[in-house]
């Protein structure tokens, strides 16, 4: 049974320090009988966004702030399985916000249980996907936990009113009315939404100072290409140019080289889980390189039927991640299938990065299924071209039979 406001004494808040969660702390105390608010921030690679967060949280009414380093777990336990699956939502979105949420939410639940909290609060809007992602994760680990979602109940109806509330409560903000893009940043990506981007007719201002944070626009990239070589073991990227790197270090290094070369910009209108269309601009330089390299290696190492079927699985996997269904039996089952397909996805992929483009420059694998002797246009002793005649006769038999019989259908 749901608890009344008076029964809620302690709330754990998913805290980013952005506009929404900055004003939620005083709002909770005003509306829930001066309840204790414990703030939790999951560090998934936001960088300087975490600077000064504890001081700000305490100053605005939180009793304490947990900053949990989840970066390695985020990349290796959430990003890499999705990469191995080849999961891309609606062909363009590399799921940067989507798979960060279950990692953060899981840790928030663990802290809420340890703190003896009566409720968990998040700052997601009632229009977005993140409310679903957070709440499904909470239900997976604390099914009876009360959930508070102020955006669905409070009197504030716009970001403009949120800014006014913050100003009235002397809450410092890093944004203003002119630069009030809605952004989400982690080690994998940076998203931009709102303001001029709400009209799909407007071109993103890639060259405007301060818009791009992870790289440059393609036209501002160097005039000379950059070559890199990625090594994979069973679908997992392990080395960059021969240097072994763990997950966070790999993504960070590729973000740098990719960003410098204008890689990984995506401008798309996507279908949100709640049904509406939303326009966003995404920066994913390192992730774009990893997805490209992984796919190239798979073309060499997977047989035709497995490769084609895996493409179907990838689409479903992407939907599960996007819809917040990470902690489900189906996702776990798909992981088992994907892991089996990755047993031979080992090798090296050389790429040329040039002004926003990723150009293949050579791929090798000890498990390559490419046989030059079979594929050659020159004379060979392993493929009898006469065999194809019988194959085509059998393969085309249904077409031939239908064509012959249909000649008499209208007579």
mmCIF file of C-alpha atoms in Angstrom:
data_model
loop_
_atom_site.group_PDB
_atom_site.id
_atom_site.type_symbol
_atom_site.label_atom_id
_atom_site.label_comp_id
_atom_site.label_asym_id
_atom_site.label_seq_id
_atom_site.Cartn_x
_atom_site.Cartn_y
_atom_site.Cartn_z
ATOM 1 C CA UNK A 1 0.000 0.000 0.000
ATOM 2 C CA UNK A 2 1.281 3.460 -0.899
ATOM 3 C CA UNK A 3 2.635 5.554 1.946
ATOM 4 C CA UNK A 4 1.193 8.955 2.783
ATOM 5 C CA UNK A 5 3.391 12.030 2.677
ATOM 6 C CA UNK A 6 3.537 12.063 6.476
ATOM 7 C CA UNK A 7 4.809 8.484 6.538
ATOM 8 C CA UNK A 8 7.738 9.308 4.255
ATOM 9 C CA UNK A 9 10.594 10.373 6.506
ATOM 10 C CA UNK A 10 13.626 9.689 4.309
ATOM 11 C CA UNK A 11 13.925 9.948 0.529
ATOM 12 C CA UNK A 12 16.861 8.908 -1.636
ATOM 13 C CA UNK A 13 17.115 11.190 -4.656
ATOM 14 C CA UNK A 14 18.797 10.371 -7.962
ATOM 15 C CA UNK A 15 20.833 13.571 -8.098
ATOM 16 C CA UNK A 16 22.699 15.024 -11.047
ATOM 17 C CA UNK A 17 22.935 18.630 -9.931
ATOM 18 C CA UNK A 18 21.126 19.727 -13.077
ATOM 19 C CA UNK A 19 18.075 21.960 -13.173
ATOM 20 C CA UNK A 20 15.481 19.335 -12.258
ATOM 21 C CA UNK A 21 17.221 17.637 -9.347
ATOM 22 C CA UNK A 22 18.619 20.920 -8.014
ATOM 23 C CA UNK A 23 15.138 22.213 -7.237
ATOM 24 C CA UNK A 24 13.730 18.839 -6.195
ATOM 25 C CA UNK A 25 15.623 18.832 -2.888
ATOM 26 C CA UNK A 26 13.875 21.933 -1.461
ATOM 27 C CA UNK A 27 10.610 20.885 -3.136
ATOM 28 C CA UNK A 28 10.684 17.522 -1.359
ATOM 29 C CA UNK A 29 11.314 19.155 1.984
ATOM 30 C CA UNK A 30 8.475 21.619 1.421
ATOM 31 C CA UNK A 31 5.999 18.964 0.317
ATOM 32 C CA UNK A 32 6.976 15.971 2.461
ATOM 33 C CA UNK A 33 7.078 17.456 5.966
ATOM 34 C CA UNK A 34 10.740 18.433 5.894
ATOM 35 C CA UNK A 35 11.794 14.856 5.162
ATOM 36 C CA UNK A 36 15.457 13.885 5.074
ATOM 37 C CA UNK A 37 16.813 13.870 1.520
ATOM 38 C CA UNK A 38 19.810 11.676 0.728
ATOM 39 C CA UNK A 39 21.255 12.532 -2.685
ATOM 40 C CA UNK A 40 22.989 9.931 -4.855
ATOM 41 C CA UNK A 41 25.013 10.663 -7.975
ATOM 42 C CA UNK A 42 26.237 7.856 -10.182
ATOM 43 C CA UNK A 43 29.550 8.714 -11.811
ATOM 44 C CA UNK A 44 29.373 7.246 -15.305
ATOM 45 C CA UNK A 45 31.943 9.616 -16.762
ATOM 46 C CA UNK A 46 30.310 13.037 -16.529
ATOM 47 C CA UNK A 47 33.673 14.596 -15.761
ATOM 48 C CA UNK A 48 33.541 18.180 -14.468
ATOM 49 C CA UNK A 49 29.760 18.030 -14.046
ATOM 50 C CA UNK A 50 30.424 16.401 -10.663
ATOM 51 C CA UNK A 51 32.625 19.275 -9.461
ATOM 52 C CA UNK A 52 31.172 21.044 -6.419
ATOM 53 C CA UNK A 53 28.192 18.704 -6.348
ATOM 54 C CA UNK A 54 28.424 17.767 -2.674
ATOM 55 C CA UNK A 55 28.596 21.368 -1.518
ATOM 56 C CA UNK A 56 25.618 22.248 -3.702
ATOM 57 C CA UNK A 57 23.509 19.294 -2.539
ATOM 58 C CA UNK A 58 24.115 20.051 1.144
ATOM 59 C CA UNK A 59 23.510 23.784 0.639
ATOM 60 C CA UNK A 60 20.136 23.124 -0.943
ATOM 61 C CA UNK A 61 18.923 20.820 1.834
ATOM 62 C CA UNK A 62 20.319 17.295 1.355
ATOM 63 C CA UNK A 63 21.633 15.549 4.462
ATOM 64 C CA UNK A 64 24.437 13.908 2.487
ATOM 65 C CA UNK A 65 25.566 13.074 -1.040
ATOM 66 C CA UNK A 66 26.889 9.749 -2.277
ATOM 67 C CA UNK A 67 29.026 9.975 -5.422
ATOM 68 C CA UNK A 68 29.388 6.413 -6.677
ATOM 69 C CA UNK A 69 32.090 5.562 -9.223
ATOM 70 C CA UNK A 70 30.242 3.345 -11.695
ATOM 71 C CA UNK A 71 32.330 4.092 -14.772
ATOM 72 C CA UNK A 72 34.037 0.715 -15.180
ATOM 73 C CA UNK A 73 30.840 -1.193 -14.419
ATOM 74 C CA UNK A 74 28.905 1.034 -16.837
ATOM 75 C CA UNK A 75 31.249 0.415 -19.768
ATOM 76 C CA UNK A 76 32.125 -3.232 -19.222
ATOM 77 C CA UNK A 77 28.824 -4.590 -17.837
ATOM 78 C CA UNK A 78 26.323 -2.510 -19.811
ATOM 79 C CA UNK A 79 27.971 -0.880 -22.831
ATOM 80 C CA UNK A 80 30.120 -3.800 -23.984
ATOM 81 C CA UNK A 81 27.304 -6.388 -23.923
ATOM 82 C CA UNK A 82 25.214 -3.980 -26.010
ATOM 83 C CA UNK A 83 28.143 -3.418 -28.361
ATOM 84 C CA UNK A 84 28.611 -7.174 -28.782
ATOM 85 C CA UNK A 85 24.925 -7.453 -29.638
ATOM 86 C CA UNK A 86 25.332 -4.716 -32.262
ATOM 87 C CA UNK A 87 22.247 -3.058 -30.763
ATOM 88 C CA UNK A 88 21.354 0.331 -32.254
ATOM 89 C CA UNK A 89 17.951 1.917 -31.666
ATOM 90 C CA UNK A 90 16.223 2.927 -34.904
ATOM 91 C CA UNK A 91 19.498 2.481 -36.811
ATOM 92 C CA UNK A 92 21.137 5.661 -35.474
ATOM 93 C CA UNK A 93 20.959 5.979 -31.691
ATOM 94 C CA UNK A 94 23.832 4.294 -29.840
ATOM 95 C CA UNK A 95 21.848 4.169 -26.578
ATOM 96 C CA UNK A 96 24.127 6.438 -24.541
ATOM 97 C CA UNK A 97 21.537 7.533 -21.992
ATOM 98 C CA UNK A 98 19.604 4.263 -22.136
ATOM 99 C CA UNK A 99 22.188 1.859 -20.746
ATOM 100 C CA UNK A 100 23.542 4.338 -18.206
ATOM 101 C CA UNK A 101 20.233 4.405 -16.343
ATOM 102 C CA UNK A 102 20.042 0.773 -15.139
ATOM 103 C CA UNK A 103 23.575 0.980 -13.781
ATOM 104 C CA UNK A 104 22.769 4.149 -11.813
ATOM 105 C CA UNK A 105 19.332 2.991 -10.682
ATOM 106 C CA UNK A 106 20.651 -0.325 -9.367
ATOM 107 C CA UNK A 107 23.145 1.470 -7.123
ATOM 108 C CA UNK A 108 20.520 3.953 -5.953
ATOM 109 C CA UNK A 109 18.299 1.081 -4.835
ATOM 110 C CA UNK A 110 21.206 -0.503 -2.941
ATOM 111 C CA UNK A 111 21.843 2.770 -1.100
ATOM 112 C CA UNK A 112 18.139 3.329 -0.422
ATOM 113 C CA UNK A 113 17.886 -0.104 1.187
ATOM 114 C CA UNK A 114 21.052 0.465 3.240
ATOM 115 C CA UNK A 115 19.765 3.889 4.355
ATOM 116 C CA UNK A 116 16.354 2.515 5.318
ATOM 117 C CA UNK A 117 14.675 4.991 2.987
ATOM 118 C CA UNK A 118 10.913 5.195 2.623
ATOM 119 C CA UNK A 119 11.027 6.300 -1.019
ATOM 120 C CA UNK A 120 13.210 6.889 -4.051
ATOM 121 C CA UNK A 121 12.794 10.076 -6.068
ATOM 122 C CA UNK A 122 13.900 10.910 -9.606
ATOM 123 C CA UNK A 123 13.723 14.068 -11.702
ATOM 124 C CA UNK A 124 12.571 12.522 -14.986
ATOM 125 C CA UNK A 125 9.737 14.184 -16.834
ATOM 126 C CA UNK A 126 6.445 12.475 -17.566
ATOM 127 C CA UNK A 127 7.179 12.736 -21.290
ATOM 128 C CA UNK A 128 10.530 11.014 -21.375
ATOM 129 C CA UNK A 129 12.044 7.552 -21.473
ATOM 130 C CA UNK A 130 14.168 7.841 -18.340
ATOM 131 C CA UNK A 131 11.215 7.662 -15.951
ATOM 132 C CA UNK A 132 10.542 4.166 -17.276
ATOM 133 C CA UNK A 133 14.207 3.122 -17.149
ATOM 134 C CA UNK A 134 14.654 4.245 -13.556
ATOM 135 C CA UNK A 135 11.394 2.833 -12.280
ATOM 136 C CA UNK A 136 11.697 -0.572 -13.964
ATOM 137 C CA UNK A 137 15.144 -0.971 -12.387
ATOM 138 C CA UNK A 138 13.738 0.042 -8.985
ATOM 139 C CA UNK A 139 10.940 -2.498 -9.357
ATOM 140 C CA UNK A 140 13.493 -5.190 -10.222
ATOM 141 C CA UNK A 141 15.438 -4.750 -6.967
ATOM 142 C CA UNK A 142 12.951 -3.144 -4.562
ATOM 143 C CA UNK A 143 9.462 -4.004 -5.823
ATOM 144 C CA UNK A 144 7.687 -2.441 -2.823
ATOM 145 C CA UNK A 145 9.704 0.794 -2.723
ATOM 146 C CA UNK A 146 7.680 4.015 -2.958
ATOM 147 C CA UNK A 147 8.629 6.121 -6.000
ATOM 148 C CA UNK A 148 8.261 9.896 -6.121
ATOM 149 C CA UNK A 149 8.291 11.571 -9.555
ATOM 150 C CA UNK A 150 7.754 15.325 -9.023
ATOM 151 C CA UNK A 151 7.393 16.132 -12.711
ATOM 152 C CA UNK A 152 4.175 14.108 -12.726
ATOM 153 C CA UNK A 153 2.652 15.915 -9.747
ATOM 154 C CA UNK A 154 4.159 19.315 -9.038
ATOM 155 C CA UNK A 155 2.881 22.733 -10.021
ATOM 156 C CA UNK A 156 5.869 23.553 -12.243
ATOM 157 C CA UNK A 157 4.979 23.060 -15.901
ATOM 158 C CA UNK A 158 8.076 24.165 -17.827
ATOM 159 C CA UNK A 159 11.837 24.599 -17.564
ATOM 160 C CA UNK A 160 11.218 28.349 -17.459
ATOM 161 C CA UNK A 161 9.176 27.918 -14.279
ATOM 162 C CA UNK A 162 11.879 25.658 -12.870
ATOM 163 C CA UNK A 163 14.461 28.389 -13.375
ATOM 164 C CA UNK A 164 12.176 30.874 -11.624
ATOM 165 C CA UNK A 165 11.763 28.440 -8.716
ATOM 166 C CA UNK A 166 15.539 28.025 -8.473
ATOM 167 C CA UNK A 167 16.088 31.768 -8.482
ATOM 168 C CA UNK A 168 13.453 32.254 -5.782
ATOM 169 C CA UNK A 169 15.198 29.654 -3.603
ATOM 170 C CA UNK A 170 18.721 30.969 -4.316
ATOM 171 C CA UNK A 171 19.775 27.732 -6.006
ATOM 172 C CA UNK A 172 22.811 28.250 -8.263
ATOM 173 C CA UNK A 173 22.499 26.914 -11.820
ATOM 174 C CA UNK A 174 25.084 26.331 -14.534
ATOM 175 C CA UNK A 175 22.560 27.244 -17.242
ATOM 176 C CA UNK A 176 20.565 30.277 -18.229
ATOM 177 C CA UNK A 177 17.518 30.942 -20.362
ATOM 178 C CA UNK A 178 19.597 31.352 -23.517
ATOM 179 C CA UNK A 179 21.719 28.189 -23.192
ATOM 180 C CA UNK A 180 19.105 25.993 -21.603
ATOM 181 C CA UNK A 181 19.646 22.881 -23.741
ATOM 182 C CA UNK A 182 18.623 19.689 -22.016
ATOM 183 C CA UNK A 183 21.838 17.653 -21.931
ATOM 184 C CA UNK A 184 22.862 14.258 -20.675
ATOM 185 C CA UNK A 185 26.537 13.408 -20.511
ATOM 186 C CA UNK A 186 28.484 10.298 -19.673
ATOM 187 C CA UNK A 187 31.695 8.672 -20.865
ATOM 188 C CA UNK A 188 29.908 7.183 -23.889
ATOM 189 C CA UNK A 189 28.043 10.205 -25.232
ATOM 190 C CA UNK A 190 26.536 13.661 -24.885
ATOM 191 C CA UNK A 191 22.957 14.424 -25.920
ATOM 192 C CA UNK A 192 21.457 17.813 -26.768
ATOM 193 C CA UNK A 193 17.718 18.532 -26.790
ATOM 194 C CA UNK A 194 15.455 21.571 -26.569
ATOM 195 C CA UNK A 195 15.610 25.236 -27.698
ATOM 196 C CA UNK A 196 16.177 25.547 -31.469
ATOM 197 C CA UNK A 197 16.581 21.763 -31.776
ATOM 198 C CA UNK A 198 12.884 21.249 -31.036
ATOM 199 C CA UNK A 199 12.188 22.277 -34.640
ATOM 200 C CA UNK A 200 13.529 19.552 -36.983
ATOM 201 C CA UNK A 201 13.787 22.200 -39.716
ATOM 202 C CA UNK A 202 16.684 23.877 -37.881
ATOM 203 C CA UNK A 203 20.229 22.778 -38.636
ATOM 204 C CA UNK A 204 22.260 22.108 -35.487
ATOM 205 C CA UNK A 205 24.821 24.816 -34.805
ATOM 206 C CA UNK A 206 27.812 22.480 -34.745
ATOM 207 C CA UNK A 207 30.307 25.296 -35.210
ATOM 208 C CA UNK A 208 28.796 27.567 -32.565
ATOM 209 C CA UNK A 209 31.233 28.006 -29.701
ATOM 210 C CA UNK A 210 30.349 25.758 -26.775
ATOM 211 C CA UNK A 211 27.772 23.600 -28.574
ATOM 212 C CA UNK A 212 29.934 20.547 -29.239
ATOM 213 C CA UNK A 213 31.828 19.333 -26.187
ATOM 214 C CA UNK A 214 33.317 15.991 -27.237
ATOM 215 C CA UNK A 215 34.751 16.968 -30.616
ATOM 216 C CA UNK A 216 34.544 19.196 -33.647
ATOM 217 C CA UNK A 217 32.357 19.338 -36.719
ATOM 218 C CA UNK A 218 33.668 17.414 -39.755
ATOM 219 C CA UNK A 219 34.597 20.574 -41.636
ATOM 220 C CA UNK A 220 36.760 21.688 -38.687
ATOM 221 C CA UNK A 221 38.586 18.338 -38.504
ATOM 222 C CA UNK A 222 42.205 17.978 -39.731
ATOM 223 C CA UNK A 223 42.901 17.813 -43.466
ATOM 224 C CA UNK A 224 45.027 14.682 -42.974
ATOM 225 C CA UNK A 225 43.505 11.302 -42.010
ATOM 226 C CA UNK A 226 44.275 9.472 -38.779
ATOM 227 C CA UNK A 227 44.852 5.701 -38.793
ATOM 228 C CA UNK A 228 44.032 3.526 -35.796
ATOM 229 C CA UNK A 229 44.042 -0.235 -35.159
ATOM 230 C CA UNK A 230 41.606 -1.882 -32.772
ATOM 231 C CA UNK A 231 42.075 -5.392 -31.378
ATOM 232 C CA UNK A 232 39.104 -7.500 -30.251
ATOM 233 C CA UNK A 233 38.872 -10.709 -28.243
ATOM 234 C CA UNK A 234 35.517 -12.500 -28.360
ATOM 235 C CA UNK A 235 33.787 -9.302 -29.359
ATOM 236 C CA UNK A 236 35.375 -7.140 -26.655
ATOM 237 C CA UNK A 237 37.777 -4.327 -27.632
ATOM 238 C CA UNK A 238 41.045 -4.933 -25.811
ATOM 239 C CA UNK A 239 43.804 -2.892 -27.489
ATOM 240 C CA UNK A 240 44.160 0.398 -29.327
ATOM 241 C CA UNK A 241 47.248 0.572 -31.541
ATOM 242 C CA UNK A 242 48.727 -2.352 -29.628
ATOM 243 C CA UNK A 243 48.197 -0.830 -26.171
ATOM 244 C CA UNK A 244 45.952 -2.829 -23.843
ATOM 245 C CA UNK A 245 43.160 -0.714 -22.328
ATOM 246 C CA UNK A 246 40.286 -1.446 -19.970
ATOM 247 C CA UNK A 247 36.766 -0.320 -20.867
ATOM 248 C CA UNK A 248 36.809 3.288 -19.585
ATOM 249 C CA UNK A 249 40.322 3.947 -20.905
ATOM 250 C CA UNK A 250 39.405 2.516 -24.321
ATOM 251 C CA UNK A 251 36.297 4.662 -24.686
ATOM 252 C CA UNK A 252 38.107 7.767 -23.433
ATOM 253 C CA UNK A 253 40.985 7.282 -25.897
ATOM 254 C CA UNK A 254 38.609 6.743 -28.816
ATOM 255 C CA UNK A 255 36.523 9.732 -27.759
ATOM 256 C CA UNK A 256 39.639 11.867 -28.070
ATOM 257 C CA UNK A 257 40.787 10.655 -31.478
ATOM 258 C CA UNK A 258 37.244 10.377 -32.786
ATOM 259 C CA UNK A 259 36.253 13.808 -31.549
ATOM 260 C CA UNK A 260 39.316 15.385 -33.110
ATOM 261 C CA UNK A 261 38.286 13.932 -36.470
ATOM 262 C CA UNK A 262 34.620 14.926 -36.341
ATOM 263 C CA UNK A 263 33.390 11.357 -35.804
ATOM 264 C CA UNK A 264 30.119 10.381 -34.155
ATOM 265 C CA UNK A 265 27.620 13.219 -34.689
ATOM 266 C CA UNK A 266 24.020 12.093 -35.055
ATOM 267 C CA UNK A 267 20.987 14.308 -35.632
ATOM 268 C CA UNK A 268 17.823 12.241 -35.414
ATOM 269 C CA UNK A 269 14.127 12.221 -34.676
ATOM 270 C CA UNK A 270 13.433 9.145 -32.578
ATOM 271 C CA UNK A 271 10.283 7.466 -31.325
ATOM 272 C CA UNK A 272 10.170 7.682 -27.561
ATOM 273 C CA UNK A 273 8.766 4.830 -25.531
ATOM 274 C CA UNK A 274 5.766 6.938 -24.464
ATOM 275 C CA UNK A 275 4.764 7.361 -28.110
ATOM 276 C CA UNK A 276 5.881 10.827 -29.161
ATOM 277 C CA UNK A 277 8.682 11.751 -31.525
ATOM 278 C CA UNK A 278 11.671 13.635 -30.148
ATOM 279 C CA UNK A 279 14.550 15.381 -31.931
ATOM 280 C CA UNK A 280 18.010 15.153 -30.459
ATOM 281 C CA UNK A 281 21.646 15.694 -31.420
ATOM 282 C CA UNK A 282 24.143 13.174 -30.092
ATOM 283 C CA UNK A 283 27.930 13.149 -29.806
ATOM 284 C CA UNK A 284 29.302 9.592 -29.606
ATOM 285 C CA UNK A 285 32.801 9.652 -31.126
ATOM 286 C CA UNK A 286 34.379 6.618 -29.428
ATOM 287 C CA UNK A 287 31.211 4.564 -29.506
ATOM 288 C CA UNK A 288 30.711 5.157 -33.217
ATOM 289 C CA UNK A 289 34.224 3.881 -33.904
ATOM 290 C CA UNK A 290 33.723 0.797 -31.727
ATOM 291 C CA UNK A 291 30.418 -0.140 -33.336
ATOM 292 C CA UNK A 292 31.901 0.274 -36.820
ATOM 293 C CA UNK A 293 35.001 -1.779 -36.042
ATOM 294 C CA UNK A 294 33.038 -4.538 -34.331
ATOM 295 C CA UNK A 295 30.647 -4.854 -37.257
ATOM 296 C CA UNK A 296 33.517 -5.011 -39.736
ATOM 297 C CA UNK A 297 35.174 -7.818 -37.773
ATOM 298 C CA UNK A 298 31.920 -9.770 -37.582
ATOM 299 C CA UNK A 299 31.585 -9.726 -41.386
ATOM 300 C CA UNK A 300 34.815 -11.710 -41.455
ATOM 301 C CA UNK A 301 34.129 -14.083 -38.561
ATOM 302 C CA UNK A 302 30.421 -14.947 -38.598
ATOM 303 C CA UNK A 303 28.794 -17.320 -41.044
ATOM 304 C CA UNK A 304 25.992 -15.912 -43.180
ATOM 305 C CA UNK A 305 23.006 -17.348 -41.298
ATOM 306 C CA UNK A 306 24.336 -16.392 -37.859
ATOM 307 C CA UNK A 307 25.204 -12.895 -39.056
ATOM 308 C CA UNK A 308 21.751 -12.333 -40.542
ATOM 309 C CA UNK A 309 19.890 -13.741 -37.551
ATOM 310 C CA UNK A 310 22.015 -11.716 -35.167
ATOM 311 C CA UNK A 311 20.842 -8.571 -36.963
ATOM 312 C CA UNK A 312 17.289 -9.453 -35.921
ATOM 313 C CA UNK A 313 18.408 -10.036 -32.335
ATOM 314 C CA UNK A 314 20.253 -6.707 -32.343
ATOM 315 C CA UNK A 315 17.050 -4.832 -33.127
ATOM 316 C CA UNK A 316 15.188 -6.481 -30.258
ATOM 317 C CA UNK A 317 18.132 -5.995 -27.905
ATOM 318 C CA UNK A 318 18.191 -2.276 -28.726
ATOM 319 C CA UNK A 319 14.494 -1.989 -27.946
ATOM 320 C CA UNK A 320 14.961 -3.713 -24.588
ATOM 321 C CA UNK A 321 17.744 -1.310 -23.636
ATOM 322 C CA UNK A 322 15.873 1.751 -24.893
ATOM 323 C CA UNK A 323 12.660 0.691 -23.127
ATOM 324 C CA UNK A 324 14.409 0.209 -19.784
ATOM 325 C CA UNK A 325 14.020 -3.576 -19.771
ATOM 326 C CA UNK A 326 17.638 -4.357 -18.892
ATOM 327 C CA UNK A 327 16.880 -6.434 -15.817
ATOM 328 C CA UNK A 328 14.688 -8.972 -17.583
ATOM 329 C CA UNK A 329 14.974 -12.683 -18.425
ATOM 330 C CA UNK A 330 14.776 -11.909 -22.145
ATOM 331 C CA UNK A 331 17.815 -9.620 -22.081
ATOM 332 C CA UNK A 332 19.758 -12.263 -20.183
ATOM 333 C CA UNK A 333 18.711 -14.914 -22.695
ATOM 334 C CA UNK A 334 19.732 -12.732 -25.623
ATOM 335 C CA UNK A 335 23.111 -12.181 -23.948
ATOM 336 C CA UNK A 336 23.639 -15.945 -23.926
ATOM 337 C CA UNK A 337 22.959 -16.084 -27.664
ATOM 338 C CA UNK A 338 25.206 -13.101 -28.362
ATOM 339 C CA UNK A 339 28.066 -14.496 -26.281
ATOM 340 C CA UNK A 340 27.935 -17.715 -28.309
ATOM 341 C CA UNK A 341 28.198 -15.753 -31.559
ATOM 342 C CA UNK A 342 31.196 -13.834 -30.233
ATOM 343 C CA UNK A 343 33.414 -16.845 -29.554
ATOM 344 C CA UNK A 344 35.283 -16.297 -32.825
ATOM 345 C CA UNK A 345 34.989 -12.504 -33.091
ATOM 346 C CA UNK A 346 38.680 -11.985 -32.435
ATOM 347 C CA UNK A 347 41.104 -10.025 -34.586
ATOM 348 C CA UNK A 348 42.317 -6.599 -35.638
ATOM 349 C CA UNK A 349 40.538 -3.820 -37.510
ATOM 350 C CA UNK A 350 42.450 -0.943 -39.070
ATOM 351 C CA UNK A 351 40.456 2.228 -39.715
ATOM 352 C CA UNK A 352 41.076 5.575 -41.370
ATOM 353 C CA UNK A 353 39.352 8.522 -39.681
ATOM 354 C CA UNK A 354 38.818 11.528 -41.891
ATOM 355 C CA UNK A 355 36.456 14.489 -41.473
ATOM 356 C CA UNK A 356 33.585 12.616 -39.893
ATOM 357 C CA UNK A 357 34.111 9.437 -41.939
ATOM 358 C CA UNK A 358 35.283 6.007 -40.827
ATOM 359 C CA UNK A 359 36.965 4.203 -43.705
ATOM 360 C CA UNK A 360 37.959 0.540 -43.557
ATOM 361 C CA UNK A 361 41.691 0.046 -43.965
ATOM 362 C CA UNK A 362 42.139 -3.699 -43.418
ATOM 363 C CA UNK A 363 40.811 -6.490 -41.183
ATOM 364 C CA UNK A 364 42.456 -9.714 -39.985
ATOM 365 C CA UNK A 365 41.333 -12.592 -37.766
ATOM 366 C CA UNK A 366 42.616 -16.071 -36.932
ATOM 367 C CA UNK A 367 38.982 -17.174 -37.289
ATOM 368 C CA UNK A 368 38.338 -15.545 -40.639
ATOM 369 C CA UNK A 369 35.814 -17.347 -42.827
ATOM 370 C CA UNK A 370 37.032 -15.556 -45.912
ATOM 371 C CA UNK A 371 38.752 -18.035 -48.238
ATOM 372 C CA UNK A 372 40.583 -16.267 -51.083
ATOM 373 C CA UNK A 373 40.790 -19.481 -53.065
ATOM 374 C CA UNK A 374 37.011 -19.871 -53.023
ATOM 375 C CA UNK A 375 36.228 -16.186 -53.615
ATOM 376 C CA UNK A 376 38.777 -15.507 -56.363
ATOM 377 C CA UNK A 377 37.769 -14.527 -59.898
ATOM 378 C CA UNK A 378 40.845 -16.328 -61.168
ATOM 379 C CA UNK A 379 41.081 -20.047 -61.891
ATOM 380 C CA UNK A 380 40.762 -22.306 -58.861
ATOM 381 C CA UNK A 381 40.543 -25.993 -57.979
ATOM 382 C CA UNK A 382 38.071 -25.828 -55.055
ATOM 383 C CA UNK A 383 34.885 -24.469 -56.632
ATOM 384 C CA UNK A 384 33.161 -26.136 -59.564
ATOM 385 C CA UNK A 385 31.092 -23.421 -61.223
ATOM 386 C CA UNK A 386 29.022 -26.065 -63.022
ATOM 387 C CA UNK A 387 27.501 -27.011 -59.649
ATOM 388 C CA UNK A 388 25.621 -23.705 -59.564
ATOM 389 C CA UNK A 389 23.314 -24.754 -62.417
ATOM 390 C CA UNK A 390 21.703 -27.544 -60.402
ATOM 391 C CA UNK A 391 21.495 -25.322 -57.339
ATOM 392 C CA UNK A 392 19.703 -22.578 -59.254
ATOM 393 C CA UNK A 393 17.280 -25.097 -60.792
ATOM 394 C CA UNK A 394 16.261 -26.334 -57.352
ATOM 395 C CA UNK A 395 16.327 -22.931 -55.679
ATOM 396 C CA UNK A 396 14.220 -21.437 -58.462
ATOM 397 C CA UNK A 397 11.788 -24.361 -58.812
ATOM 398 C CA UNK A 398 8.885 -22.652 -56.964
ATOM 399 C CA UNK A 399 9.219 -19.579 -59.182
ATOM 400 C CA UNK A 400 9.325 -21.687 -62.350
ATOM 401 C CA UNK A 401 6.334 -23.828 -61.352
ATOM 402 C CA UNK A 402 4.203 -20.831 -60.449
ATOM 403 C CA UNK A 403 5.093 -19.026 -63.653
ATOM 404 C CA UNK A 404 4.137 -22.021 -65.817
ATOM 405 C CA UNK A 405 0.871 -22.760 -64.027
ATOM 406 C CA UNK A 406 -0.202 -19.118 -63.861
ATOM 407 C CA UNK A 407 -0.194 -18.963 -67.662
ATOM 408 C CA UNK A 408 -3.458 -20.936 -67.642
ATOM 409 C CA UNK A 409 -5.168 -19.165 -64.723
ATOM 410 C CA UNK A 410 -6.987 -16.563 -66.816
ATOM 411 C CA UNK A 411 -7.867 -18.809 -69.765
#
